[in-house]
């Protein structure tokens, strides 16, 4: 018991004081305070549930909070910050959302630039990893159960199988990728979406990747190389996209910086950064600025997306463009009905789609 308390208190320390994502906090704690004879999957599940219950824990030292949680974990509910509870309860089934967050799932994409589907299926079956193929996208699979860390697999290390949420792949699919076209991605790092775009166009399109962080751009370039992307078709632009330098393109992707509130299933540490709504307001201002600037580019289509549950970052950002907005997918639910533009957008949720929470809308720029 004392070993588990020490381990979970260490995870909590890294999340609270160092602002580490859960995965990083867990890795650090596991490195220095690994409990003996306790399954790592169980430890991760405990760590995730502890952070999801953070706002329901009593005040006190971390060890006290951990002991309280361990003694009462079956009765402690997942709790969001009060303002978030109130906001989301008017928009979605918050009880269903919380219930789904207790589960663990992983989406992965078969990288057809480096392998084929049958080879990946055989590799996973050989490792006794339970998975199911996706009904919508032939290259997506959902990992249901694995006794090994996916990151330790050679097919993952070699970027033949890429951990990639299905909701994120929908953002790329909304562009309707076509061979021979040019696309600009105005907030491109870390590059997972760009690699999918190049896969879907068989390395026969050009993509202009812009980001404000040069180090992230370098990492993105390295990732694309490892993914088998033809780097001669990649153009790196180091810029603040609120002061965009691109003049024209066939299509534009604006997967804008956001609160990442749609990712709380994979990283519940995000909840600790959302103790008030100041972050939402700050991102909404940035998103509107980015969208306004991107519309100066001569192009046919723009896809706007955020990994956020909040309308301030989704529907409210594009509501002034209702006349040119189009719903990307007919087989996915619409945006929030409280907003007129909701009918011209899509939303995905953990509890309805087993994906991260995304907002996606297409703007038909030929109507401007």
CSV table of C-alpha atoms in Angstrom, one decimal:
chain,number,residue,atom,x,y,z
A,1,UNK,CA,0.0,0.0,0.0
A,2,UNK,CA,2.8,2.4,0.9
A,3,UNK,CA,4.5,1.9,-2.4
A,4,UNK,CA,1.4,2.7,-4.4
A,5,UNK,CA,0.8,5.8,-2.2
A,6,UNK,CA,4.3,7.0,-2.9
A,7,UNK,CA,4.0,6.3,-6.6
A,8,UNK,CA,0.6,8.0,-7.1
A,9,UNK,CA,1.8,11.0,-4.9
A,10,UNK,CA,4.7,11.3,-7.3
A,11,UNK,CA,2.5,11.3,-10.3
A,12,UNK,CA,0.3,13.9,-8.7
A,13,UNK,CA,3.4,16.0,-7.9
A,14,UNK,CA,4.5,16.0,-11.5
A,15,UNK,CA,1.0,17.0,-12.7
A,16,UNK,CA,0.4,19.6,-10.1
A,17,UNK,CA,3.8,21.3,-9.8
A,18,UNK,CA,5.5,20.6,-13.0
A,19,UNK,CA,2.5,20.8,-15.3
A,20,UNK,CA,3.5,17.5,-17.0
A,21,UNK,CA,0.9,15.6,-19.1
A,22,UNK,CA,-0.2,12.4,-17.4
A,23,UNK,CA,1.9,10.2,-19.7
A,24,UNK,CA,5.1,12.1,-18.9
A,25,UNK,CA,4.2,12.3,-15.2
A,26,UNK,CA,3.6,8.5,-15.1
A,27,UNK,CA,6.8,7.8,-17.0
A,28,UNK,CA,8.9,9.9,-14.5
A,29,UNK,CA,7.2,8.3,-11.5
A,30,UNK,CA,7.6,4.8,-12.9
A,31,UNK,CA,11.3,5.5,-13.4
A,32,UNK,CA,12.0,6.6,-9.9
A,33,UNK,CA,9.3,5.0,-7.7
A,34,UNK,CA,8.2,1.9,-9.5
A,35,UNK,CA,6.2,-0.3,-7.1
A,36,UNK,CA,7.2,-4.0,-7.0
A,37,UNK,CA,5.0,-6.7,-8.4
A,38,UNK,CA,2.2,-4.3,-9.5
A,39,UNK,CA,1.0,-4.4,-13.1
A,40,UNK,CA,1.9,-1.2,-15.0
A,41,UNK,CA,-1.5,-1.1,-16.7
A,42,UNK,CA,-3.2,-1.1,-13.3
A,43,UNK,CA,-0.9,1.7,-12.1
A,44,UNK,CA,-1.7,3.8,-15.2
A,45,UNK,CA,-5.4,3.2,-14.6
A,46,UNK,CA,-5.1,4.3,-11.0
A,47,UNK,CA,-3.1,7.4,-12.1
A,48,UNK,CA,-5.7,8.4,-14.6
A,49,UNK,CA,-8.7,7.9,-12.3
A,50,UNK,CA,-6.9,9.8,-9.5
A,51,UNK,CA,-6.4,12.9,-11.8
A,52,UNK,CA,-9.9,12.6,-13.2
A,53,UNK,CA,-11.1,12.8,-9.5
A,54,UNK,CA,-8.8,15.6,-8.6
A,55,UNK,CA,-11.5,18.2,-7.9
A,56,UNK,CA,-13.4,15.8,-5.7
A,57,UNK,CA,-10.4,15.2,-3.4
A,58,UNK,CA,-10.1,16.8,0.1
A,59,UNK,CA,-7.5,19.5,0.8
A,60,UNK,CA,-4.2,18.3,2.3
A,61,UNK,CA,-0.9,16.8,1.4
A,62,UNK,CA,-0.6,14.7,-1.7
A,63,UNK,CA,-0.1,11.5,0.2
A,64,UNK,CA,-3.3,12.3,2.2
A,65,UNK,CA,-5.2,12.9,-1.1
A,66,UNK,CA,-3.9,9.6,-2.5
A,67,UNK,CA,-4.8,7.6,0.6
A,68,UNK,CA,-8.3,9.1,0.6
A,69,UNK,CA,-8.7,8.2,-3.1
A,70,UNK,CA,-7.4,4.7,-2.6
A,71,UNK,CA,-9.8,4.1,0.3
A,72,UNK,CA,-12.8,5.6,-1.5
A,73,UNK,CA,-12.1,5.1,-5.2
A,74,UNK,CA,-15.2,3.1,-5.9
A,75,UNK,CA,-17.4,5.9,-4.6
A,76,UNK,CA,-15.5,9.0,-5.7
A,77,UNK,CA,-17.0,10.5,-8.8
A,78,UNK,CA,-15.1,12.1,-11.7
A,79,UNK,CA,-15.4,15.9,-11.2
A,80,UNK,CA,-14.6,18.8,-13.4
A,81,UNK,CA,-14.0,22.4,-12.2
A,82,UNK,CA,-17.4,24.0,-11.2
A,83,UNK,CA,-17.6,26.4,-14.1
A,84,UNK,CA,-16.9,23.5,-16.5
A,85,UNK,CA,-19.6,21.3,-14.9
A,86,UNK,CA,-22.1,24.1,-15.3
A,87,UNK,CA,-21.2,24.9,-18.9
A,88,UNK,CA,-21.1,21.3,-20.2
A,89,UNK,CA,-24.3,20.3,-18.4
A,90,UNK,CA,-26.2,22.7,-20.8
A,91,UNK,CA,-24.5,21.3,-23.9
A,92,UNK,CA,-24.2,17.5,-23.6
A,93,UNK,CA,-24.9,14.4,-21.5
A,94,UNK,CA,-22.2,15.1,-18.8
A,95,UNK,CA,-23.0,11.9,-16.9
A,96,UNK,CA,-22.4,9.8,-20.1
A,97,UNK,CA,-19.2,11.7,-20.8
A,98,UNK,CA,-17.8,11.0,-17.3
A,99,UNK,CA,-18.8,7.4,-17.5
A,100,UNK,CA,-16.9,7.0,-20.8
A,101,UNK,CA,-13.8,8.7,-19.3
A,102,UNK,CA,-13.3,5.7,-17.0
A,103,UNK,CA,-12.6,3.5,-19.9
A,104,UNK,CA,-9.4,3.3,-21.8
A,105,UNK,CA,-9.1,3.0,-25.6
A,106,UNK,CA,-6.5,3.8,-28.2
A,107,UNK,CA,-6.8,4.5,-31.9
A,108,UNK,CA,-4.0,3.8,-34.3
A,109,UNK,CA,-3.4,4.4,-38.0
A,110,UNK,CA,-1.8,2.0,-40.4
A,111,UNK,CA,0.8,4.0,-42.3
A,112,UNK,CA,0.4,2.8,-45.9
A,113,UNK,CA,3.5,4.8,-47.0
A,114,UNK,CA,5.6,2.2,-45.2
A,115,UNK,CA,3.6,-1.0,-44.8
A,116,UNK,CA,0.3,-2.7,-45.7
A,117,UNK,CA,-2.8,-3.6,-43.7
A,118,UNK,CA,-2.4,-7.3,-43.7
A,119,UNK,CA,1.2,-7.1,-42.3
A,120,UNK,CA,0.1,-4.9,-39.4
A,121,UNK,CA,-2.9,-7.2,-38.6
A,122,UNK,CA,-0.6,-10.3,-38.5
A,123,UNK,CA,1.9,-8.4,-36.3
A,124,UNK,CA,-0.8,-7.4,-33.8
A,125,UNK,CA,-2.3,-10.9,-33.8
A,126,UNK,CA,1.1,-12.4,-33.2
A,127,UNK,CA,1.4,-10.2,-30.0
A,128,UNK,CA,-2.1,-11.2,-28.9
A,129,UNK,CA,-3.3,-7.6,-29.1
A,130,UNK,CA,-7.0,-7.3,-29.4
A,131,UNK,CA,-8.2,-4.8,-32.0
A,132,UNK,CA,-11.0,-4.0,-34.4
A,133,UNK,CA,-10.9,-2.3,-37.8
A,134,UNK,CA,-12.8,0.9,-38.2
A,135,UNK,CA,-16.0,0.9,-40.1
A,136,UNK,CA,-15.4,4.4,-41.7
A,137,UNK,CA,-11.7,4.5,-42.5
A,138,UNK,CA,-9.9,1.4,-43.7
A,139,UNK,CA,-6.5,2.5,-42.3
A,140,UNK,CA,-7.8,3.1,-38.7
A,141,UNK,CA,-7.9,0.4,-36.0
A,142,UNK,CA,-9.1,0.6,-32.4
A,143,UNK,CA,-6.9,-1.2,-29.8
A,144,UNK,CA,-9.2,-2.9,-27.3
A,145,UNK,CA,-6.7,-4.8,-25.2
A,146,UNK,CA,-2.9,-5.1,-25.0
A,147,UNK,CA,-0.6,-6.7,-22.5
A,148,UNK,CA,2.4,-4.8,-24.0
A,149,UNK,CA,3.1,-1.1,-24.2
A,150,UNK,CA,2.2,-0.1,-27.8
A,151,UNK,CA,5.2,2.3,-27.8
A,152,UNK,CA,7.5,-0.6,-27.3
A,153,UNK,CA,6.4,-2.3,-30.6
A,154,UNK,CA,8.8,-2.2,-33.5
A,155,UNK,CA,6.0,-1.3,-35.9
A,156,UNK,CA,5.2,1.8,-33.7
A,157,UNK,CA,8.9,2.8,-33.4
A,158,UNK,CA,9.2,2.5,-37.2
A,159,UNK,CA,6.1,4.6,-37.8
A,160,UNK,CA,4.3,1.7,-39.6
A,161,UNK,CA,1.6,2.0,-37.0
A,162,UNK,CA,1.0,5.5,-35.7
A,163,UNK,CA,-1.0,6.3,-32.5
A,164,UNK,CA,-3.6,8.7,-33.9
A,165,UNK,CA,-7.1,9.4,-32.6
A,166,UNK,CA,-9.9,8.9,-35.1
A,167,UNK,CA,-11.3,12.3,-34.3
A,168,UNK,CA,-8.0,13.8,-35.5
A,169,UNK,CA,-8.2,11.8,-38.7
A,170,UNK,CA,-11.6,13.2,-39.4
A,171,UNK,CA,-10.1,16.7,-39.5
A,172,UNK,CA,-7.8,15.6,-42.4
A,173,UNK,CA,-10.6,13.7,-44.1
A,174,UNK,CA,-12.7,16.9,-44.0
A,175,UNK,CA,-10.2,18.4,-46.4
A,176,UNK,CA,-11.1,15.6,-49.0
A,177,UNK,CA,-7.4,15.2,-50.0
A,178,UNK,CA,-6.7,15.0,-53.7
A,179,UNK,CA,-3.6,14.1,-55.6
A,180,UNK,CA,-1.8,17.1,-57.1
A,181,UNK,CA,-3.2,19.8,-54.9
A,182,UNK,CA,-1.5,22.3,-52.6
A,183,UNK,CA,-2.6,22.7,-49.0
A,184,UNK,CA,-1.4,25.0,-46.3
A,185,UNK,CA,-1.6,24.0,-42.6
A,186,UNK,CA,-1.4,27.1,-40.5
A,187,UNK,CA,-0.7,25.4,-37.1
A,188,UNK,CA,0.9,22.2,-38.3
A,189,UNK,CA,3.1,20.8,-35.5
A,190,UNK,CA,3.5,18.0,-34.4
A,191,UNK,CA,2.8,16.7,-37.9
A,192,UNK,CA,0.5,13.7,-37.4
A,193,UNK,CA,-2.2,15.2,-39.6
A,194,UNK,CA,0.3,16.2,-42.3
A,195,UNK,CA,1.6,12.7,-42.5
A,196,UNK,CA,-1.9,11.3,-42.9
A,197,UNK,CA,-2.6,13.9,-45.6
A,198,UNK,CA,0.4,12.8,-47.6
A,199,UNK,CA,-0.5,9.1,-47.1
A,200,UNK,CA,-4.0,9.7,-48.5
A,201,UNK,CA,-2.5,11.5,-51.5
A,202,UNK,CA,0.1,8.8,-52.0
A,203,UNK,CA,2.9,11.4,-51.5
A,204,UNK,CA,1.6,13.2,-54.6
A,205,UNK,CA,0.4,16.5,-53.1
A,206,UNK,CA,2.3,19.5,-51.7
A,207,UNK,CA,1.8,20.8,-48.2
A,208,UNK,CA,3.0,24.0,-46.7
A,209,UNK,CA,3.5,23.6,-42.9
A,210,UNK,CA,3.5,26.7,-40.7
A,211,UNK,CA,4.1,27.0,-37.0
A,212,UNK,CA,5.2,29.6,-34.6
A,213,UNK,CA,7.6,27.3,-32.7
A,214,UNK,CA,10.8,26.5,-34.7
A,215,UNK,CA,11.8,23.5,-32.5
A,216,UNK,CA,8.4,22.0,-33.1
A,217,UNK,CA,8.8,22.5,-36.8
A,218,UNK,CA,12.2,20.6,-36.7
A,219,UNK,CA,10.5,17.7,-34.8
A,220,UNK,CA,7.7,17.7,-37.3
A,221,UNK,CA,10.1,17.5,-40.2
A,222,UNK,CA,11.9,14.6,-38.5
A,223,UNK,CA,8.6,12.8,-37.9
A,224,UNK,CA,7.5,13.2,-41.5
A,225,UNK,CA,10.8,11.7,-42.6
A,226,UNK,CA,10.3,8.7,-40.3
A,227,UNK,CA,6.8,8.3,-41.6
A,228,UNK,CA,8.0,7.9,-45.2
A,229,UNK,CA,6.7,11.3,-46.5
A,230,UNK,CA,8.4,12.6,-49.6
A,231,UNK,CA,10.2,15.6,-48.1
A,232,UNK,CA,10.5,17.3,-51.5
A,233,UNK,CA,6.7,17.9,-51.3
A,234,UNK,CA,7.0,19.5,-47.8
A,235,UNK,CA,7.6,23.2,-47.4
A,236,UNK,CA,8.3,24.5,-43.9
A,237,UNK,CA,7.2,28.0,-42.9
A,238,UNK,CA,8.4,29.5,-39.6
A,239,UNK,CA,5.8,32.1,-38.8
A,240,UNK,CA,3.2,33.4,-36.5
A,241,UNK,CA,0.1,32.7,-38.5
A,242,UNK,CA,-1.8,35.7,-37.1
A,243,UNK,CA,0.6,37.5,-39.5
A,244,UNK,CA,0.4,35.0,-42.3
A,245,UNK,CA,2.8,35.1,-45.3
A,246,UNK,CA,1.1,32.6,-47.6
A,247,UNK,CA,-0.7,34.1,-50.5
A,248,UNK,CA,-2.6,31.3,-52.2
A,249,UNK,CA,-3.3,27.6,-51.9
A,250,UNK,CA,-6.0,25.1,-53.0
A,251,UNK,CA,-7.1,24.3,-49.5
A,252,UNK,CA,-6.3,25.6,-45.9
A,253,UNK,CA,-6.2,23.6,-42.7
A,254,UNK,CA,-6.6,25.6,-39.5
A,255,UNK,CA,-6.4,23.1,-36.7
A,256,UNK,CA,-6.1,26.0,-34.2
A,257,UNK,CA,-4.3,26.0,-30.9
A,258,UNK,CA,-7.0,25.4,-28.2
A,259,UNK,CA,-7.7,24.4,-24.6
A,260,UNK,CA,-7.4,20.7,-25.6
A,261,UNK,CA,-10.4,20.0,-23.4
A,262,UNK,CA,-11.5,17.3,-25.9
A,263,UNK,CA,-8.4,15.3,-24.9
A,264,UNK,CA,-9.2,14.8,-21.2
A,265,UNK,CA,-9.7,11.0,-21.7
A,266,UNK,CA,-6.1,10.6,-22.9
A,267,UNK,CA,-4.7,13.4,-20.7
A,268,UNK,CA,-6.9,14.3,-17.6
A,269,UNK,CA,-4.1,16.6,-16.4
A,270,UNK,CA,-5.7,19.1,-18.8
A,271,UNK,CA,-8.4,19.6,-16.1
A,272,UNK,CA,-5.9,21.1,-13.7
A,273,UNK,CA,-5.2,23.8,-16.3
A,274,UNK,CA,-8.9,24.6,-16.7
A,275,UNK,CA,-9.6,25.6,-13.1
A,276,UNK,CA,-11.2,28.7,-14.5
A,277,UNK,CA,-12.4,29.8,-18.0
A,278,UNK,CA,-9.6,32.3,-18.6
A,279,UNK,CA,-7.8,29.9,-20.9
A,280,UNK,CA,-10.9,29.4,-23.0
A,281,UNK,CA,-11.3,33.1,-23.5
A,282,UNK,CA,-7.7,33.6,-24.4
A,283,UNK,CA,-7.7,30.8,-27.0
A,284,UNK,CA,-11.0,32.0,-28.5
A,285,UNK,CA,-9.4,35.4,-29.1
A,286,UNK,CA,-6.4,33.8,-30.8
A,287,UNK,CA,-8.6,31.5,-32.9
A,288,UNK,CA,-10.6,34.3,-34.2
A,289,UNK,CA,-7.5,36.2,-35.1
A,290,UNK,CA,-6.0,33.2,-36.9
A,291,UNK,CA,-9.2,32.6,-38.8
A,292,UNK,CA,-9.5,36.2,-39.9
A,293,UNK,CA,-5.9,36.1,-41.2
A,294,UNK,CA,-6.3,32.8,-42.9
A,295,UNK,CA,-9.2,34.1,-45.0
A,296,UNK,CA,-6.9,36.5,-46.7
A,297,UNK,CA,-5.3,33.5,-48.5
A,298,UNK,CA,-6.8,32.9,-52.0
A,299,UNK,CA,-8.1,29.3,-51.7
A,300,UNK,CA,-11.2,27.2,-52.4
A,301,UNK,CA,-11.8,25.6,-49.0
A,302,UNK,CA,-10.8,26.0,-45.4
A,303,UNK,CA,-11.3,23.4,-42.6
A,304,UNK,CA,-11.5,24.9,-39.1
A,305,UNK,CA,-11.0,22.5,-36.2
A,306,UNK,CA,-10.3,22.4,-32.5
A,307,UNK,CA,-9.9,19.6,-30.0
A,308,UNK,CA,-12.3,21.4,-27.6
A,309,UNK,CA,-15.6,20.7,-25.9
A,310,UNK,CA,-16.4,24.4,-25.6
A,311,UNK,CA,-18.5,26.4,-28.1
A,312,UNK,CA,-16.4,29.5,-27.5
A,313,UNK,CA,-13.6,27.7,-29.4
A,314,UNK,CA,-15.9,26.2,-32.0
A,315,UNK,CA,-19.3,27.4,-33.0
A,316,UNK,CA,-18.7,31.0,-31.7
A,317,UNK,CA,-15.5,31.3,-33.7
A,318,UNK,CA,-17.2,30.6,-37.1
A,319,UNK,CA,-20.7,31.9,-36.4
A,320,UNK,CA,-20.0,35.0,-38.4
A,321,UNK,CA,-19.3,32.8,-41.5
A,322,UNK,CA,-22.6,30.9,-41.4
A,323,UNK,CA,-23.4,31.6,-45.0
A,324,UNK,CA,-20.3,29.9,-46.3
A,325,UNK,CA,-20.1,27.2,-43.6
A,326,UNK,CA,-20.7,23.6,-44.6
A,327,UNK,CA,-21.1,20.4,-42.6
A,328,UNK,CA,-18.2,18.1,-43.4
A,329,UNK,CA,-19.8,14.7,-42.6
A,330,UNK,CA,-23.4,13.7,-42.8
A,331,UNK,CA,-22.8,10.5,-40.8
A,332,UNK,CA,-21.5,12.3,-37.7
A,333,UNK,CA,-23.5,14.5,-35.3
A,334,UNK,CA,-23.8,18.2,-35.8
A,335,UNK,CA,-22.4,20.9,-33.6
A,336,UNK,CA,-24.3,22.3,-30.6
A,337,UNK,CA,-27.9,23.1,-31.4
A,338,UNK,CA,-27.9,26.2,-29.3
A,339,UNK,CA,-26.0,27.8,-32.1
A,340,UNK,CA,-27.3,28.3,-35.6
A,341,UNK,CA,-24.0,27.4,-37.2
A,342,UNK,CA,-24.1,24.1,-35.3
A,343,UNK,CA,-26.1,22.6,-38.1
A,344,UNK,CA,-23.2,23.3,-40.4
A,345,UNK,CA,-20.5,21.7,-38.4
A,346,UNK,CA,-19.6,18.3,-36.7
A,347,UNK,CA,-18.7,17.3,-33.2
A,348,UNK,CA,-17.2,14.1,-31.9
A,349,UNK,CA,-17.2,13.1,-28.3
A,350,UNK,CA,-15.7,10.3,-26.1
A,351,UNK,CA,-19.1,9.0,-25.0
A,352,UNK,CA,-20.7,8.9,-28.5
A,353,UNK,CA,-17.8,8.1,-30.8
A,354,UNK,CA,-15.0,6.7,-28.6
A,355,UNK,CA,-12.8,9.5,-29.9
A,356,UNK,CA,-11.4,12.8,-28.6
A,357,UNK,CA,-13.8,15.7,-28.6
A,358,UNK,CA,-13.4,17.6,-31.8
A,359,UNK,CA,-15.2,20.5,-33.5
A,360,UNK,CA,-14.9,20.6,-37.3
A,361,UNK,CA,-16.4,22.8,-39.9
A,362,UNK,CA,-15.7,23.6,-43.6
A,363,UNK,CA,-15.8,27.1,-45.1
A,364,UNK,CA,-16.5,27.2,-48.8
A,365,UNK,CA,-14.3,30.1,-49.8
A,366,UNK,CA,-15.6,30.2,-53.4
A,367,UNK,CA,-18.7,31.8,-51.9
A,368,UNK,CA,-16.8,34.8,-50.5
